[in-house]
Amino acid sequence: MSQGQRPGRSAPPAHVAIIMDGNGRWAQMRGLPRQEGHRRGLEALRGAVRHAGDLGIRILTLYSFSTENWRRPAAEVSFLLSLLRRFVEKDLSELHAAGVRVRIIGSRDDLAADLRRLVEHAETVTRDNTRMTLVVAFNYGARDEIVRAARRIAMDVAAGLIEAAAVDEAMLASHLDTADLPDPELVIRTSGETRISNFLLWQAAYAEFVFSPVLWPDFDRAALEDAIAEYGRRERRFGGLSETADRSVGAA
Ligand code: IPE
Ligand code: IPE
Ligand code: MG
């Protein structure tokens, strides 16, 4: 069967991570302020959580504010912070009722104390929900996450709690913000950009990447289904050989 006819897997990926990009361009194209793009982006985020649940995705990770996004104008940064606050305040009860466990990854040090408390509250309230996990990457940067993990391990070594020789991949992974989560099988980026922008550098080591031209506010159920279908046509090899590969060595 040719690549184009490959029927694809029937099971959806368990963990999908999305770089939600293109809010600003969506607004710009309509002569609207960037804030309007972010507002519509939040609507798309709500839709994505619903659709992911319907499609059987167990974990959805959404990149909503990077450690580099502080470089934007102060007014845009504070609007994005207020959107997170509003999202947690307004949507928590609905998410909880729908059986969604909420997790926030990223550095909390730079967040205002009240926002930090709000985030902790959302995590505590939804802790035992099992239908789906929504991971919001906020003030998240993968390099920052790895540095924080390395620092904690270094402190344990310095305190004599662990041997340096005991540091391995599993230990490092267990010190990341995503400690108890499986790696994403699929990473989607919207808006046509084809870069990772400091997202899940460790966890996406063997993820499949799908780049969608759709701007995030327009990313609907069909766009999500398209990305999952594309994932289904990929062959994941993890450094090994494909099922159909000729495994003979040195046959000439
Ligand atoms: C994504 O949209 C939202 C965040 C990064 C917070 P952008 O704001 O990056 O939109 P573009 O890339 O400027 O269109
Ligand atoms: C990545 O988008 C971060 C988020 C989606 C939160 P950016 O728009 O910040 O990324 P760059 O600057 O284009 O790489
Ligand atoms: Mg962008």
Short mmCIF file of C-alpha atoms and ligand atoms in Angstrom, two decimals:
data_model
loop_
_atom_site.label_atom_id
_atom_site.label_comp_id
_atom_site.label_asym_id
_atom_site.label_seq_id
_atom_site.Cartn_x
_atom_site.Cartn_y
_atom_site.Cartn_z
CA MET A 1 0.00 0.00 0.00
CA SER A 2 1.43 3.39 -0.90
CA GLN A 3 2.00 6.09 1.71
CA GLY A 4 -1.01 8.04 0.43
CA GLN A 5 -3.36 5.09 0.86
CA ARG A 6 -2.16 4.14 4.31
CA PRO A 7 -5.36 3.76 6.34
CA GLY A 8 -3.83 5.08 9.57
CA ARG A 9 -4.20 4.03 13.16
CA SER A 10 -7.65 3.88 14.62
CA ALA A 11 -6.58 4.83 18.16
CA PRO A 12 -6.07 8.57 18.69
CA PRO A 13 -2.85 9.73 20.35
CA ALA A 14 -3.20 9.66 24.15
CA HIS A 15 -1.37 12.95 24.65
CA VAL A 16 -1.64 15.83 22.21
CA ALA A 17 0.23 19.08 22.78
CA ILE A 18 -0.59 22.26 20.88
CA ILE A 19 1.38 25.44 20.26
CA MET A 20 -1.57 27.79 19.88
CA ASP A 21 -0.19 30.42 17.52
CA GLY A 22 -1.62 33.10 15.26
CA ASN A 23 -3.97 35.12 17.48
CA GLY A 24 -2.27 38.39 16.59
CA ARG A 25 -2.36 37.75 12.84
CA TRP A 26 -5.98 36.65 13.04
CA ALA A 27 -6.87 40.03 14.54
CA GLN A 28 -4.56 42.01 12.26
CA MET A 29 -6.17 40.50 9.15
CA ARG A 30 -9.50 41.85 10.35
CA GLY A 31 -8.23 45.27 11.38
CA LEU A 32 -8.88 44.38 15.02
CA PRO A 33 -6.62 44.91 18.06
CA ARG A 34 -4.39 41.94 18.97
CA GLN A 35 -6.37 41.58 22.20
CA GLU A 36 -9.41 40.56 20.18
CA GLY A 37 -7.33 37.78 18.66
CA HIS A 38 -6.40 36.55 22.12
CA ARG A 39 -10.04 36.72 23.23
CA ARG A 40 -11.06 34.60 20.24
CA GLY A 41 -8.09 32.37 20.94
CA LEU A 42 -9.55 31.61 24.36
CA GLU A 43 -12.79 30.56 22.67
CA ALA A 44 -10.79 28.22 20.42
CA LEU A 45 -9.05 26.83 23.51
CA ARG A 46 -12.42 26.04 25.12
CA GLY A 47 -13.49 24.30 21.91
CA ALA A 48 -10.25 22.33 21.72
CA VAL A 49 -10.75 20.95 25.23
CA ARG A 50 -14.27 19.80 24.33
CA HIS A 51 -13.28 18.29 20.99
CA ALA A 52 -10.22 16.56 22.41
CA GLY A 53 -12.42 14.95 25.06
CA ASP A 54 -14.92 13.84 22.42
CA LEU A 55 -12.14 12.38 20.27
CA GLY A 56 -10.78 10.27 23.12
CA ILE A 57 -7.61 12.24 23.78
CA ARG A 58 -6.62 11.63 27.40
CA ILE A 59 -4.17 14.49 27.87
CA LEU A 60 -4.22 17.85 26.12
CA THR A 61 -1.33 20.24 26.70
CA LEU A 62 -1.79 23.83 25.52
CA TYR A 63 1.05 26.34 25.23
CA SER A 64 -0.53 29.59 26.27
CA PHE A 65 2.31 31.85 27.46
CA SER A 66 6.03 31.31 27.05
CA THR A 67 8.88 32.53 29.23
CA GLU A 68 9.82 34.66 26.20
CA ASN A 69 6.37 36.22 25.87
CA TRP A 70 7.29 38.69 28.65
CA ARG A 71 9.15 40.53 25.86
CA ARG A 72 5.84 41.74 24.44
CA PRO A 73 4.42 45.17 25.28
CA ALA A 74 3.32 45.41 28.92
CA ALA A 75 -0.33 45.94 27.94
CA GLU A 76 -0.41 42.70 25.93
CA VAL A 77 1.32 40.77 28.71
CA SER A 78 -1.13 41.98 31.32
CA PHE A 79 -4.05 41.16 29.01
CA LEU A 80 -2.75 37.59 28.59
CA LEU A 81 -2.34 37.26 32.37
CA SER A 82 -5.90 38.51 32.86
CA LEU A 83 -7.16 35.97 30.32
CA LEU A 84 -5.57 33.13 32.32
CA ARG A 85 -7.14 34.49 35.48
CA ARG A 86 -10.53 34.76 33.80
CA PHE A 87 -10.24 31.28 32.32
CA VAL A 88 -9.50 29.66 35.67
CA GLU A 89 -12.17 31.66 37.49
CA LYS A 90 -14.93 31.19 34.91
CA ASP A 91 -14.27 27.72 33.54
CA LEU A 92 -13.12 25.80 36.60
CA SER A 93 -16.53 24.57 37.73
CA GLU A 94 -17.46 23.49 34.20
CA LEU A 95 -14.16 21.67 33.69
CA HIS A 96 -14.54 20.01 37.06
CA ALA A 97 -18.09 18.91 36.25
CA ALA A 98 -16.82 17.45 32.97
CA GLY A 99 -14.25 15.35 34.83
CA VAL A 100 -11.23 17.33 33.64
CA ARG A 101 -8.12 17.39 35.77
CA VAL A 102 -6.30 20.71 35.40
CA ARG A 103 -2.52 21.05 35.58
CA ILE A 104 -0.41 24.12 35.08
CA ILE A 105 3.21 23.72 34.00
CA GLY A 106 5.81 26.47 33.89
CA SER A 107 7.51 28.67 36.42
CA ARG A 108 5.21 30.12 39.06
CA ASP A 109 7.85 32.40 40.58
CA ASP A 110 7.04 35.36 38.31
CA LEU A 111 3.28 35.12 38.81
CA ALA A 112 1.37 37.36 41.23
CA ALA A 113 0.53 35.64 44.53
CA ASP A 114 -3.22 35.69 43.87
CA LEU A 115 -2.83 34.13 40.43
CA ARG A 116 -0.57 31.48 41.91
CA ARG A 117 -3.18 30.67 44.55
CA LEU A 118 -5.89 30.50 41.87
CA VAL A 119 -3.84 28.05 39.83
CA GLU A 120 -3.09 25.91 42.89
CA HIS A 121 -6.78 25.92 43.78
CA ALA A 122 -7.73 24.71 40.27
CA GLU A 123 -5.23 21.87 40.54
CA THR A 124 -6.37 20.84 44.00
CA VAL A 125 -10.09 20.89 43.20
CA THR A 126 -9.71 18.78 40.03
CA ARG A 127 -6.96 16.50 41.37
CA ASP A 128 -9.02 13.30 41.32
CA ASN A 129 -10.72 13.79 37.94
CA THR A 130 -9.92 11.06 35.45
CA ARG A 131 -11.82 11.70 32.22
CA MET A 132 -9.17 13.93 30.75
CA THR A 133 -6.16 15.99 31.84
CA LEU A 134 -5.80 19.56 30.62
CA VAL A 135 -2.25 20.80 30.98
CA VAL A 136 -1.87 24.55 30.56
CA ALA A 137 1.70 25.64 29.86
CA PHE A 138 1.84 29.13 31.29
CA ASN A 139 5.04 31.10 31.83
CA TYR A 140 6.52 27.92 30.41
CA GLY A 141 9.87 27.53 28.70
CA ALA A 142 11.42 24.11 28.22
CA ARG A 143 14.95 25.36 28.89
CA ASP A 144 13.77 27.00 32.11
CA GLU A 145 12.00 23.77 33.10
CA ILE A 146 15.14 21.70 32.50
CA VAL A 147 17.28 24.20 34.41
CA ARG A 148 14.91 24.11 37.39
CA ALA A 149 14.98 20.30 37.34
CA ALA A 150 18.79 20.24 37.12
CA ARG A 151 19.06 22.71 39.99
CA ARG A 152 16.88 20.56 42.26
CA ILE A 153 18.88 17.45 41.42
CA ALA A 154 22.14 19.33 42.03
CA MET A 155 20.87 20.40 45.44
CA ASP A 156 20.07 16.78 46.33
CA VAL A 157 23.53 15.70 45.22
CA ALA A 158 25.14 18.53 47.21
CA ALA A 159 23.10 17.54 50.28
CA GLY A 160 24.35 13.97 49.92
CA LEU A 161 20.84 12.60 49.29
CA ILE A 162 21.75 11.06 45.94
CA GLU A 163 24.94 10.10 44.10
CA ALA A 164 25.80 12.02 40.92
CA ALA A 165 26.13 8.63 39.21
CA ALA A 166 22.47 7.91 40.00
CA VAL A 167 21.29 10.79 37.80
CA ASP A 168 19.71 9.25 34.72
CA GLU A 169 16.95 10.04 32.20
CA ALA A 170 14.20 8.78 34.48
CA MET A 171 15.42 10.94 37.36
CA LEU A 172 15.62 14.05 35.21
CA ALA A 173 12.16 13.39 33.76
CA SER A 174 10.77 12.97 37.27
CA HIS A 175 11.99 16.46 38.19
CA LEU A 176 10.30 18.16 35.21
CA ASP A 177 6.94 19.92 35.58
CA THR A 178 5.42 17.05 33.57
CA ALA A 179 6.79 14.44 36.02
CA ASP A 180 3.83 12.06 36.09
CA LEU A 181 2.62 12.62 32.52
CA PRO A 182 3.49 10.46 29.51
CA ASP A 183 5.28 12.21 26.63
CA PRO A 184 3.08 13.68 23.88
CA GLU A 185 2.80 11.50 20.79
CA LEU A 186 1.63 14.46 18.71
CA VAL A 187 2.64 18.13 18.81
CA ILE A 188 0.57 20.50 16.68
CA ARG A 189 1.57 24.07 15.85
CA THR A 190 -0.94 26.36 14.22
CA SER A 191 -0.50 29.47 12.06
CA GLY A 192 2.00 28.00 9.61
CA GLU A 193 5.10 28.59 11.76
CA THR A 194 7.39 25.58 11.77
CA ARG A 195 9.43 25.98 14.95
CA ILE A 196 9.22 24.68 18.50
CA SER A 197 9.71 28.01 20.35
CA ASN A 198 11.03 26.44 23.56
CA PHE A 199 8.10 24.02 24.03
CA LEU A 200 8.52 20.54 25.60
CA LEU A 201 12.08 20.11 24.33
CA TRP A 202 12.66 17.05 26.48
CA GLN A 203 9.20 15.48 26.25
CA ALA A 204 8.82 15.87 22.47
CA ALA A 205 12.01 13.93 21.70
CA TYR A 206 10.03 11.40 19.65
CA ALA A 207 6.75 13.24 19.09
CA GLU A 208 5.25 13.54 15.63
CA PHE A 209 4.89 17.19 14.55
CA VAL A 210 1.98 18.49 12.55
CA PHE A 211 2.10 22.08 11.34
CA SER A 212 -1.30 23.50 10.49
CA PRO A 213 -1.71 26.69 8.44
CA VAL A 214 -4.89 27.54 10.38
CA LEU A 215 -4.61 30.54 12.71
CA TRP A 216 -5.41 29.49 16.29
CA PRO A 217 -8.78 31.34 16.64
CA ASP A 218 -9.99 29.39 13.58
CA PHE A 219 -8.69 26.02 14.79
CA ASP A 220 -11.90 24.00 15.02
CA ARG A 221 -12.85 20.36 15.45
CA ALA A 222 -12.20 19.59 11.77
CA ALA A 223 -8.69 21.05 12.01
CA LEU A 224 -7.97 18.93 15.09
CA GLU A 225 -9.33 15.85 13.32
CA ASP A 226 -7.11 16.60 10.30
CA ALA A 227 -4.03 16.78 12.53
CA ILE A 228 -4.92 13.50 14.21
CA ALA A 229 -5.52 11.85 10.83
CA GLU A 230 -2.10 13.08 9.68
CA TYR A 231 -0.58 11.56 12.84
CA GLY A 232 -2.33 8.30 12.00
CA ARG A 233 -0.52 8.16 8.65
CA ARG A 234 2.90 8.56 10.22
CA GLU A 235 5.17 5.65 10.93
CA ARG A 236 6.92 5.96 14.30
CA ARG A 237 10.21 4.11 14.45
CA PHE A 238 11.94 5.38 17.63
CA GLY A 239 15.32 4.77 16.04
CA GLY A 240 14.47 1.20 15.08
CA LEU A 241 13.39 -0.19 11.72
CA SER A 242 9.99 -0.06 10.10
CA GLU A 243 7.82 -3.17 10.09
CA THR A 244 8.40 -3.67 6.40
CA ALA A 245 12.14 -2.93 6.35
CA ASP A 246 14.58 -5.43 4.94
CA ARG A 247 16.37 -6.48 8.14
CA SER A 248 19.18 -8.35 6.47
CA VAL A 249 22.63 -6.94 7.16
CA GLY A 250 25.28 -6.76 4.51
CA ALA A 251 23.20 -8.51 1.86
CA ALA A 252 24.65 -7.38 -1.42
C1 IPE B 1 -0.43 33.04 20.17
O1 IPE B 1 -0.69 34.05 19.25
C2 IPE B 1 -0.67 33.48 21.58
C3 IPE B 1 0.55 33.70 22.37
C4 IPE B 1 1.77 33.49 21.95
C5 IPE B 1 0.39 34.19 23.71
P1 IPE B 1 0.34 35.21 18.92
O2 IPE B 1 0.04 36.36 19.82
O3 IPE B 1 1.74 34.74 18.97
O4 IPE B 1 -0.09 35.56 17.45
P2 IPE B 1 0.84 35.98 16.25
O5 IPE B 1 1.91 34.94 16.13
O6 IPE B 1 1.39 37.33 16.58
O7 IPE B 1 -0.07 35.99 15.06
C1 IPE B 2 4.86 30.37 21.02
O1 IPE B 2 4.35 31.35 20.18
C2 IPE B 2 4.33 30.54 22.40
C3 IPE B 2 2.91 30.28 22.57
C4 IPE B 2 2.08 29.85 21.66
C5 IPE B 2 2.41 30.53 23.91
P1 IPE B 2 5.14 32.70 19.89
O2 IPE B 2 4.31 33.48 18.93
O3 IPE B 2 5.51 33.37 21.16
O4 IPE B 2 6.48 32.16 19.21
P2 IPE B 2 7.52 32.84 18.24
O5 IPE B 2 7.96 34.11 18.90
O6 IPE B 2 6.82 33.12 16.95
O7 IPE B 2 8.61 31.84 18.08
MG MG B 3 3.00 33.98 17.58
#
